[in-house]
Structure formats: C-alpha cells, structure tokens
Coordinates of C-alpha atoms in Angstrom, one line a residue:
M141 CA 78.2 106.0 146.7
A142 CA 81.2 108.0 145.4
A143 CA 82.4 108.7 148.9
F144 CA 82.4 105.0 149.8
Q145 CA 84.3 104.3 146.5
R146 CA 86.9 107.0 147.4
V147 CA 87.4 105.4 150.9
D148 CA 87.9 102.0 149.3
E149 CA 90.5 103.4 146.9
V150 CA 92.4 105.0 149.8
T151 CA 92.2 101.8 151.9
S152 CA 93.4 99.8 148.9
T153 CA 96.3 102.2 148.3
R154 CA 97.4 101.9 152.0
R155 CA 97.0 98.1 152.0
N156 CA 99.0 97.7 148.8
G157 CA 101.7 100.2 149.9
S158 CA 102.0 98.2 153.2
D159 CA 102.5 95.0 151.3
V160 CA 105.3 96.6 149.3
L161 CA 107.0 98.1 152.4
D162 CA 106.8 94.7 154.2
R163 CA 109.2 93.2 151.7
L164 CA 112.9 92.9 152.3
P165 CA 114.7 96.0 150.9
P166 CA 117.0 95.5 148.0
Q167 CA 120.4 94.3 149.2
N168 CA 123.2 91.9 148.3
L169 CA 125.1 90.7 151.3
E170 CA 127.5 88.6 149.1
A171 CA 128.6 91.7 147.2
E172 CA 129.0 93.6 150.4
R173 CA 131.3 90.9 151.8
G174 CA 133.0 90.7 148.4
A175 CA 133.9 94.4 148.4
I176 CA 135.4 94.3 151.9
G177 CA 137.1 90.9 151.3
S178 CA 138.7 92.3 148.1
I179 CA 140.3 95.1 150.2
L180 CA 141.5 92.6 152.8
Y181 CA 143.0 90.5 149.9
D182 CA 144.6 93.5 148.2
P183 CA 144.6 96.7 150.3
D184 CA 145.4 98.8 147.2
M185 CA 141.8 98.3 146.2
C186 CA 140.6 100.5 149.0
D187 CA 140.9 103.6 146.9
E188 CA 139.0 102.0 144.0
V189 CA 136.2 100.8 146.2
S190 CA 135.9 104.0 148.3
L191 CA 135.3 106.0 145.1
V192 CA 132.2 104.0 144.4
V193 CA 130.6 103.4 147.8
R194 CA 130.4 105.0 151.2
P195 CA 129.8 103.2 154.6
E196 CA 126.1 104.2 154.6
D197 CA 125.6 102.3 151.3
F198 CA 126.0 98.9 153.1
Y199 CA 122.7 97.3 154.2
S200 CA 124.3 95.0 156.8
D201 CA 125.2 96.8 160.0
A202 CA 128.1 94.5 160.5
N203 CA 129.4 95.1 157.0
R204 CA 129.0 98.9 157.4
K205 CA 131.0 98.8 160.6
L206 CA 133.7 96.7 159.0
F207 CA 134.0 99.1 156.1
E208 CA 134.2 102.1 158.4
H209 CA 137.1 100.5 160.2
V210 CA 138.9 99.5 157.0
L211 CA 138.5 103.1 155.7
G212 CA 139.8 104.4 159.1
M213 CA 142.9 102.2 158.9
H214 CA 143.5 103.4 155.3
N215 CA 143.0 107.0 156.2
D216 CA 145.4 106.7 159.1
G217 CA 148.1 105.2 156.8
L218 CA 148.0 101.8 158.5
R219 CA 148.5 98.5 156.7
I220 CA 145.3 96.6 156.2
D221 CA 145.1 92.9 156.9
S222 CA 142.8 90.6 158.8
T223 CA 145.0 90.4 161.9
L224 CA 145.3 94.2 162.3
L225 CA 141.6 94.7 161.6
H226 CA 140.8 92.1 164.3
E227 CA 142.9 93.9 166.8
R228 CA 141.3 97.3 165.9
L229 CA 137.8 95.8 166.3
R230 CA 138.7 94.3 169.6
K231 CA 140.1 97.6 171.0
S232 CA 137.1 99.6 169.8
G233 CA 134.6 97.1 171.3
D234 CA 133.1 96.4 167.9
L235 CA 134.3 92.8 167.5
D236 CA 131.2 91.2 168.9
F237 CA 129.0 93.7 167.0
I238 CA 130.2 92.5 163.7
G239 CA 129.8 88.8 164.6
G240 CA 133.2 88.0 166.1
V241 CA 136.2 86.3 164.7
A242 CA 134.2 83.8 162.8
Y243 CA 132.4 86.5 160.7
L244 CA 135.6 88.4 160.1
M245 CA 137.3 85.2 158.7
E246 CA 134.2 84.6 156.6
V247 CA 134.5 88.0 155.0
A248 CA 138.3 87.7 154.5
E249 CA 137.8 84.4 152.7
S250 CA 134.8 85.4 150.6
V251 CA 136.8 86.1 147.5
P252 CA 139.6 84.2 145.8
H253 CA 141.1 87.4 144.3
A254 CA 140.5 91.2 144.3
A255 CA 139.9 91.6 140.5
N256 CA 136.1 92.1 141.0
A257 CA 136.3 94.6 143.8
V258 CA 134.9 97.5 141.8
Y259 CA 132.1 95.3 140.4
Y260 CA 131.1 94.3 143.9
A261 CA 131.1 97.9 145.0
Q262 CA 128.9 98.9 142.1
I263 CA 126.4 96.3 143.1
V264 CA 126.4 97.6 146.7
R265 CA 125.9 101.2 145.4
D266 CA 123.0 100.2 143.1
K267 CA 121.2 98.4 145.9
A268 CA 121.7 101.4 148.1
T269 CA 120.2 103.7 145.4
L270 CA 117.1 101.5 145.2
R271 CA 116.7 101.6 149.0
S272 CA 117.1 105.4 148.9
L273 CA 114.3 105.6 146.3
I274 CA 112.1 103.4 148.5
H275 CA 112.8 105.6 151.5
A276 CA 112.1 108.8 149.5
S277 CA 108.9 107.3 148.0
T278 CA 107.7 106.3 151.5
E279 CA 108.3 109.9 152.8
I280 CA 106.5 111.3 149.7
L281 CA 103.5 108.9 150.3
R282 CA 103.4 109.9 153.9
D283 CA 103.5 113.6 153.2
A284 CA 100.9 113.3 150.4
F285 CA 98.4 112.1 153.0
D286 CA 99.1 115.3 155.1
E287 CA 96.5 117.7 153.8
S288 CA 98.2 120.6 155.6
I289 CA 100.9 120.6 152.9
E290 CA 99.9 122.4 149.7
G291 CA 100.0 120.4 146.5
R292 CA 102.6 122.6 144.8
Q293 CA 104.8 122.5 147.9
M294 CA 104.4 118.7 148.0
L295 CA 105.6 118.4 144.4
S296 CA 108.6 120.6 145.1
R297 CA 109.5 118.4 148.1
A298 CA 109.1 115.2 146.1
E299 CA 111.2 116.4 143.2
E300 CA 113.9 117.6 145.6
K301 CA 114.1 114.2 147.3
I302 CA 114.4 112.3 144.0
F303 CA 116.9 114.7 142.5
G304 CA 118.8 114.5 145.8
I305 CA 119.4 110.8 145.1
L306 CA 120.5 111.6 141.6
E307 CA 122.9 114.2 142.7
R308 CA 124.3 111.9 145.4
G309 CA 125.4 109.7 142.5
G310 CA 127.0 107.0 144.7
G311 CA 130.6 108.3 144.3
G312 CA 132.4 107.2 141.2
G313 CA 134.3 110.5 140.8
E314 CA 137.5 109.7 139.0
A315 CA 140.2 112.0 137.9
T316 CA 140.4 112.4 134.1
P317 CA 143.8 111.9 132.4
M318 CA 145.3 115.1 131.1
A319 CA 145.4 113.5 127.6
D320 CA 141.6 113.1 127.5
V321 CA 141.1 116.6 128.8
L322 CA 143.4 118.0 126.1
H323 CA 141.6 116.2 123.4
A324 CA 138.3 117.7 124.6
A325 CA 139.9 121.1 124.8
L326 CA 141.2 120.8 121.2
D327 CA 137.8 119.8 120.0
R328 CA 136.3 122.9 121.5
I329 CA 139.1 125.1 120.0
D330 CA 138.6 123.5 116.6
A331 CA 134.8 124.3 116.8
R332 CA 135.7 127.9 117.5
L333 CA 138.2 128.1 114.6
E334 CA 135.6 126.6 112.2
R335 CA 133.4 129.5 113.1
G336 CA 136.2 131.9 112.2
A337 CA 137.3 135.0 114.0
G338 CA 134.9 136.2 116.6
I339 CA 133.5 135.1 119.9
G340 CA 133.8 131.7 121.5
G341 CA 130.5 131.7 123.3
I342 CA 126.8 132.6 122.6
S343 CA 126.5 136.1 121.2
T344 CA 124.6 138.6 123.4
G345 CA 123.8 140.7 120.4
Y346 CA 126.0 143.5 121.6
G347 CA 129.3 143.7 119.8
D348 CA 131.5 145.5 122.4
L349 CA 130.1 143.3 125.2
D350 CA 130.8 140.1 123.2
Q351 CA 134.4 141.3 122.4
Q352 CA 135.0 141.9 126.1
T353 CA 133.6 138.6 127.4
G354 CA 133.7 136.3 124.4
G355 CA 130.0 135.9 124.6
L356 CA 128.1 133.7 127.1
H357 CA 129.9 130.5 127.7
N358 CA 128.5 127.1 128.7
S359 CA 128.7 126.1 132.4
E360 CA 129.2 129.8 133.4
L361 CA 127.1 131.7 135.9
V362 CA 126.8 135.3 134.9
I363 CA 125.5 137.9 137.4
L364 CA 123.9 141.1 136.0
A365 CA 123.3 143.5 138.9
A366 CA 122.0 147.0 139.3
R367 CA 120.0 149.3 141.4
P368 CA 116.2 149.5 140.6
S369 CA 115.2 151.3 137.4
M370 CA 118.7 151.0 135.8
G371 CA 117.4 148.6 133.1
K372 CA 118.8 145.3 134.2
T373 CA 115.6 143.4 133.3
A374 CA 115.5 145.2 130.0
L375 CA 119.1 144.2 129.2
A376 CA 118.6 140.6 130.2
T377 CA 115.4 140.3 128.1
N378 CA 117.1 142.0 125.2
I379 CA 119.9 139.4 125.4
A380 CA 117.3 136.5 125.8
D381 CA 115.6 137.9 122.7
N382 CA 118.8 138.0 120.7
V383 CA 119.8 134.5 121.7
A384 CA 116.4 133.0 120.9
R385 CA 116.4 134.8 117.5
E386 CA 119.5 132.7 116.7
G387 CA 117.5 129.5 117.2
L388 CA 118.7 128.6 120.7
A389 CA 115.9 127.8 123.2
T390 CA 115.9 130.4 126.0
L391 CA 114.2 130.1 129.3
V392 CA 113.3 133.3 131.2
V393 CA 112.3 132.8 134.8
S394 CA 110.5 136.0 135.8
L395 CA 110.0 136.1 139.6
E396 CA 109.1 139.8 139.5
M397 CA 107.0 140.5 136.4
S398 CA 104.1 138.5 134.9
R399 CA 104.5 136.8 131.6
L400 CA 102.1 139.2 130.0
E401 CA 104.0 142.3 131.2
L402 CA 107.2 140.7 130.0
A403 CA 105.8 139.9 126.6
E404 CA 104.5 143.4 126.1
R405 CA 108.0 144.8 127.0
M406 CA 109.7 142.5 124.7
L407 CA 107.3 143.3 121.8
C408 CA 107.9 147.0 122.4
A409 CA 111.7 146.5 122.6
R410 CA 111.9 144.4 119.4
G411 CA 109.4 146.5 117.4
R412 CA 110.6 149.9 118.7
I413 CA 107.2 150.8 119.9
N414 CA 106.6 153.3 122.7
G415 CA 105.7 151.2 125.7
H416 CA 104.0 154.1 127.6
K417 CA 101.7 154.9 124.7
L418 CA 100.9 151.2 124.3
R419 CA 99.9 150.9 128.0
N420 CA 97.7 153.9 127.6
G421 CA 96.0 152.3 124.6
F422 CA 97.1 154.8 122.0
I423 CA 99.6 153.9 119.3
S424 CA 99.8 155.1 115.7
P425 CA 98.7 153.0 112.7
G426 CA 102.4 152.5 111.9
D427 CA 103.1 151.2 115.3
R428 CA 100.1 148.8 115.0
R429 CA 101.7 147.4 111.8
K430 CA 105.1 147.0 113.6
L431 CA 103.3 145.3 116.5
V432 CA 101.7 142.7 114.2
E433 CA 105.0 142.2 112.3
T434 CA 107.0 141.8 115.6
F435 CA 104.4 139.4 117.0
A436 CA 104.7 137.2 113.9
E437 CA 108.4 137.1 114.1
M438 CA 108.7 136.5 117.9
S439 CA 106.0 133.9 118.0
K440 CA 108.3 131.6 116.0
M441 CA 111.2 132.0 118.4
P442 CA 112.1 129.2 120.9
L443 CA 111.6 131.6 123.9
F444 CA 109.9 130.2 127.0
I445 CA 108.7 132.2 130.1
D446 CA 108.1 130.8 133.6
D447 CA 106.5 133.5 135.7
A448 CA 105.3 131.4 138.7
P449 CA 106.1 133.4 141.9
N450 CA 108.0 132.1 144.9
R451 CA 110.1 129.6 142.9
T452 CA 112.7 127.6 144.7
M453 CA 116.0 126.5 143.1
T454 CA 114.6 123.0 143.0
E455 CA 111.6 124.1 140.9
I456 CA 113.8 126.3 138.6
A457 CA 116.2 123.5 138.1
A458 CA 113.4 121.0 137.3
T459 CA 111.9 123.4 134.7
A460 CA 115.3 123.9 133.1
R461 CA 116.0 120.1 133.0
R462 CA 112.6 119.4 131.4
L463 CA 113.2 122.1 128.7
K464 CA 116.7 120.8 128.1
R465 CA 115.3 117.3 127.4
R466 CA 112.7 118.7 124.9
E467 CA 114.5 121.6 123.3
K468 CA 118.0 122.7 122.5
L469 CA 118.2 124.9 125.6
G470 CA 120.9 127.5 125.1
L471 CA 120.4 130.0 128.0
V472 CA 118.6 130.4 131.3
V473 CA 117.7 133.9 132.5
I474 CA 116.5 134.4 136.0
D475 CA 115.0 137.7 137.3
Y476 CA 116.2 138.0 140.0
L477 CA 118.3 136.2 142.6
Q478 CA 117.0 137.7 145.8
L479 CA 113.4 136.7 144.9
I480 CA 114.3 133.0 144.7
E481 CA 112.7 131.2 147.6
P482 CA 115.2 129.3 149.8
D483 CA 114.7 125.6 150.2
N484 CA 114.9 126.1 154.0
P485 CA 113.4 129.5 155.1
K486 CA 114.8 129.0 158.6
D487 CA 118.4 129.3 157.5
P488 CA 120.2 132.6 158.0
R489 CA 119.9 134.9 155.0
Q490 CA 123.6 134.8 154.2
E491 CA 123.5 131.0 154.2
Q492 CA 120.3 131.0 152.0
V493 CA 121.9 133.2 149.4
A494 CA 125.1 131.1 149.5
K495 CA 123.2 127.9 148.8
I496 CA 121.2 129.6 146.0
A497 CA 124.3 131.0 144.3
R498 CA 126.0 127.6 144.6
R499 CA 123.1 125.8 143.0
L500 CA 122.9 128.3 140.2
K501 CA 126.5 127.6 139.3
G502 CA 125.7 123.8 139.7
L503 CA 122.8 124.2 137.3
A504 CA 125.0 125.9 134.7
R505 CA 127.5 123.1 135.0
E506 CA 124.9 120.3 135.0
L507 CA 123.1 121.5 131.9
S508 CA 126.3 122.8 130.2
I509 CA 124.7 126.2 129.4
P510 CA 125.2 129.7 130.6
V511 CA 122.9 130.9 133.4
L512 CA 122.3 134.7 133.5
C513 CA 120.9 135.7 136.8
L514 CA 119.9 139.2 137.8
A515 CA 120.7 140.6 141.3
Q516 CA 119.9 143.7 143.3
L517 CA 122.6 146.1 144.6
N518 CA 122.3 147.6 148.1
R519 CA 121.9 151.3 148.9
Q520 CA 125.6 151.8 149.4
T521 CA 125.8 152.4 145.6
E522 CA 123.8 155.6 145.9
S523 CA 125.8 156.9 148.9
S524 CA 129.2 156.4 147.2
K525 CA 131.0 159.4 145.8
E526 CA 130.4 158.7 142.1
N527 CA 127.4 156.3 142.4
I528 CA 129.5 153.7 140.6
P529 CA 128.5 150.1 141.6
R530 CA 131.2 147.8 143.0
L531 CA 131.4 144.1 143.9
S532 CA 130.9 145.0 147.6
H533 CA 127.6 146.6 146.7
L534 CA 126.1 143.3 145.9
R535 CA 123.6 142.2 148.5
E536 CA 125.1 139.2 150.3
S537 CA 128.1 139.9 148.0
G538 CA 130.5 137.3 149.3
A539 CA 128.6 134.2 148.2
I540 CA 127.4 135.7 144.9
E541 CA 130.8 137.0 144.0
Q542 CA 132.5 133.7 144.9
D543 CA 130.4 131.5 142.7
A544 CA 129.9 133.8 139.7
D545 CA 132.1 133.5 136.7
V546 CA 131.2 137.0 135.4
V547 CA 129.7 139.9 137.3
M548 CA 128.4 142.8 135.4
F549 CA 126.7 146.1 136.5
V550 CA 124.3 148.3 134.6
H551 CA 124.9 151.9 135.3
R552 CA 123.3 155.0 133.9
E553 CA 124.7 158.3 135.2
E554 CA 121.7 160.1 133.8
Y555 CA 119.6 158.6 136.6
Y556 CA 121.7 160.5 139.2
A557 CA 121.9 163.8 137.4
T558 CA 120.5 166.7 139.4
N559 CA 120.1 169.4 136.8
E560 CA 118.5 169.5 133.4
E561 CA 121.7 170.3 131.6
D562 CA 123.5 167.2 132.9
K563 CA 120.4 165.0 132.2
A564 CA 120.3 166.2 128.6
R565 CA 124.0 165.6 128.2
L566 CA 123.9 162.1 129.7
A567 CA 120.5 161.0 128.2
G568 CA 120.5 157.7 126.4
E569 CA 124.0 156.6 127.6
A570 CA 124.4 153.4 129.6
Q571 CA 127.6 151.9 131.0
I572 CA 128.1 148.1 131.4
I573 CA 130.8 147.5 134.0
I574 CA 132.4 144.1 133.9
A575 CA 133.7 143.9 137.5
K576 CA 134.7 140.3 137.5
Q577 CA 135.5 137.9 134.8
R578 CA 137.1 134.6 135.8
N579 CA 138.5 133.9 132.3
G580 CA 138.9 137.3 130.8
P581 CA 139.6 141.0 131.4
I582 CA 137.5 143.4 133.4
G583 CA 136.5 146.8 132.0
D584 CA 133.6 149.0 130.9
I585 CA 131.6 149.3 127.7
K586 CA 128.9 151.7 126.6
L587 CA 125.5 151.0 125.1
A588 CA 122.7 153.2 123.9
W589 CA 119.6 153.2 126.2
L590 CA 116.3 153.8 124.5
Q591 CA 114.0 154.3 127.4
D592 CA 110.8 154.6 125.4
Y593 CA 111.4 151.1 124.0
T594 CA 113.1 149.7 127.2
R595 CA 115.8 148.6 124.8
F596 CA 119.6 148.7 124.8
E597 CA 121.5 149.0 121.5
N598 CA 125.0 149.1 120.2
L599 CA 126.4 152.6 120.5
A600 CA 127.7 154.6 117.6
R601 CA 126.1 152.7 114.8
E602 CA 124.1 154.3 112.0
D603 CA 121.8 151.3 112.0
Y604 CA 121.0 150.1 115.5
G605 CA 119.9 146.7 114.3
L606 CA 121.0 144.2 116.9
G607 CA 123.5 141.6 115.9
E608 CA 125.1 143.7 113.1
F609 CA 128.5 144.6 114.4

C-alpha cells in the first residue's frame, strides 16, 4: 500500500510540475520595447540601460536582436537613431527577423520620452531573474529524479545554480562618487581612532604580527603557507581561538583533520596540556583540572567547526553565509586550499586553483570579513640553500599570490637542523615571514613554538598569556 502511495505522490509531483512549466514564463514585452524605445528617443540613455540589462535578459527574440544592434552601434561610436538602425538591420539580414519596418517603428514610438528608461530596464531584468530561477529549478527537479547523483552532490549543484543567479545580479554596477567613498573612509578612520592607538583590524593575539599587519582586515584574503609539520594548522587554530575569545564568531573549515582531533588540539593549546600524554591516556591531576577549566571556557566561545571532507567552494561559501546570517561572523579559517574540491574536476589543475583562489577572495569581499586560508608549499623549499620559503614555492603560486592580500609563511629552522647542538640552539623558535602585503610592509617576526602544546606564543614575554602585549 505504501508503495502505491509513493507512486501516486511522484506522479502528482510530475503532473503539478508540468502544469507550472506549461505556463507562459514571466516577461513584459511593453517594458522591453520601452527600454529600447527610450534609447532611440535619447541615445545617451544607452549607458544607463546597459548597466542594468544585457541582451540575454530580453524574452522576445526580436527585442533581444534589436538591443544587440543598438549596443553594437553604441560600442562602435555610431549615432543611434531609427533610420541608421533600420539600415544596419537591413545590411545584416536581421530586418525581417525582428518583424520588419513596422515593428521597428512600433518600438521607436513606444515611449513619449526617455525619462523612464532605467525603470523599464529594471522590469526587464527582474523578469529575466524570475525566468532564470524557473530554469534553474527545472534543472534541479530533473537532476533530483536522477538516482545516480548523490544527495549531497545534488544539494551542492542546486545551491550553486541559485547563488549563480544571485551573483549574476543583473548588472547595476555604478561607479561611486569620490565624495561618498571619502565619507565611508573617514567613518572607518574615526572608528579606528575611537579605539585609540593600536591595530586597525582584528587582533590575531600576537603583538608583533599585529604591529606588522595591522591585524586581520575585512574583505582581505590571507594565505598562511608552510611545508608539512611546520605548525601552520596550529598557528591558524591559535588565531581562531584568540579571535573567538574576543566574542567574534569564527568558522574553522577543516578539510584535513576531524573536528574531534581539532578540538583536542585546541584544548591542549589553550590549557597548556601535553598533547602526546593526552593521546596516550595519561595526564596528571593538575592537567585534568586545567582540561576541565579550559573546556568550560572554550565551550562558551562562538567557535564553529566544519570538518566535512571534499568540500567545494560553493559548499564552504554557503556555510559561511548561513553563519553570517545567524552570528556576528568575524573570521573564516580554511585548512587547507589544495584540499578544496574544484567545482569542475575536469579543468586543468592550474585553472582549478585559480578559480578557488578567486572565489576565496570573492567570499572575503562578499561577507566583508577576513578569510585566512592555509596552503601547502612545494618541495623546492627544502632544496633551496637556506630552506627559506618564498612566494615561488607556493603550489600553483601564480593564482594564489595574485588574489591574496597577505601571504605569510611559517618557518622553523629547528626542523632542518642536522645535529643536536643546532637543534638545541634553535628549539622553540619560529619565524613568520610576511612575503606579501598589499597594504603594508613585508618582513619577518619571531614567535615562540611550544611543540608539546601545539601552541605559538609571543616571544620574549615573562608571561606568555596571549593577547597581553
């Protein structure tokens, strides 16, 4: 009985979906004619209209073709009027396609003035957005009936289609007057001055690093790179912990470690508990007390972990957007770039990384928060004379270096020491190399590395309490 009921439900869904798809798609032919007619009445409106709509936004094939020719004349620097447009259509063989001279005259006489040109264009754009939603929904419905596609993959595709329409935005990109930009800049400067002397962005919890970079700034993509076992994950999670402790929601996207592993490491780092002993199941009563106290403190922090493997940028962006809507999201940390699944696995690797880096920067700008993304260095680092990482050592470095606002490397010379004397001399020293900073100086700073706790601390302080500079 249940099986028959299920068949009836599917049949009903298909029938109702067919009824919806049989309807005439959203369109407004009068507005389409009005937008083009306004340009023919006043050619100066072409720039205004073309910022709002594109040829593909027109539902009528005739109107789309007319708009393409009008844009072509405008781009070629030609004067736009009905007579010249008629001649262009005749020479191209498109005059009959648009309905002949009669339809051209109908469009030219469709408006008494050009004052409503942008309003007509906005109507055309809105109808095009609705048609795009219908098209995307139809594809989603079709794919949902394909049982060869996994549910999680299907959700990713669906979200990508919908957000693709949102990102398309229908044009509307206007240049902002300098006066407005200056007012916004002064507001940001005033906010910094009210905080007093210090950094302009979000504090990382490391005084020297903050002084060099001004903290983590909104809309910036920060790349933190290193060879394996240098401590880049430890530094990133230490920073995430420090930011969350200040009350800013922080999202950690862990593509390499599970959330339980990450939680243990962060507990050990914050509580200064030996991680190796904890994994072996042996810690002192004092460490047990510190573990409980650290748990109580960290459980109140707005720190979120997403450890789902094989995440695409579409999925990461969706998670960040949802968290931005619910919380005061201040930072996104991603571990690490090369593990992000490309939206199209068939693309060449260089192109995949370029698209991922571009979307990471786009995510930072869209949410107006810093995005801290970890990255791997290639083996050339270890073959260089001093083992010092450089920008060229970034895997697929061109695209990453281009889109990043800040590129930092974690380097510990102790790791490369070949004798016990050098290892003892270099033990606990870490170098943070700022190799690129779009809005500030480059240079090196030093931090203390406490390997037992997987923790970085400010160097040369009697009390290594983070945040006290």
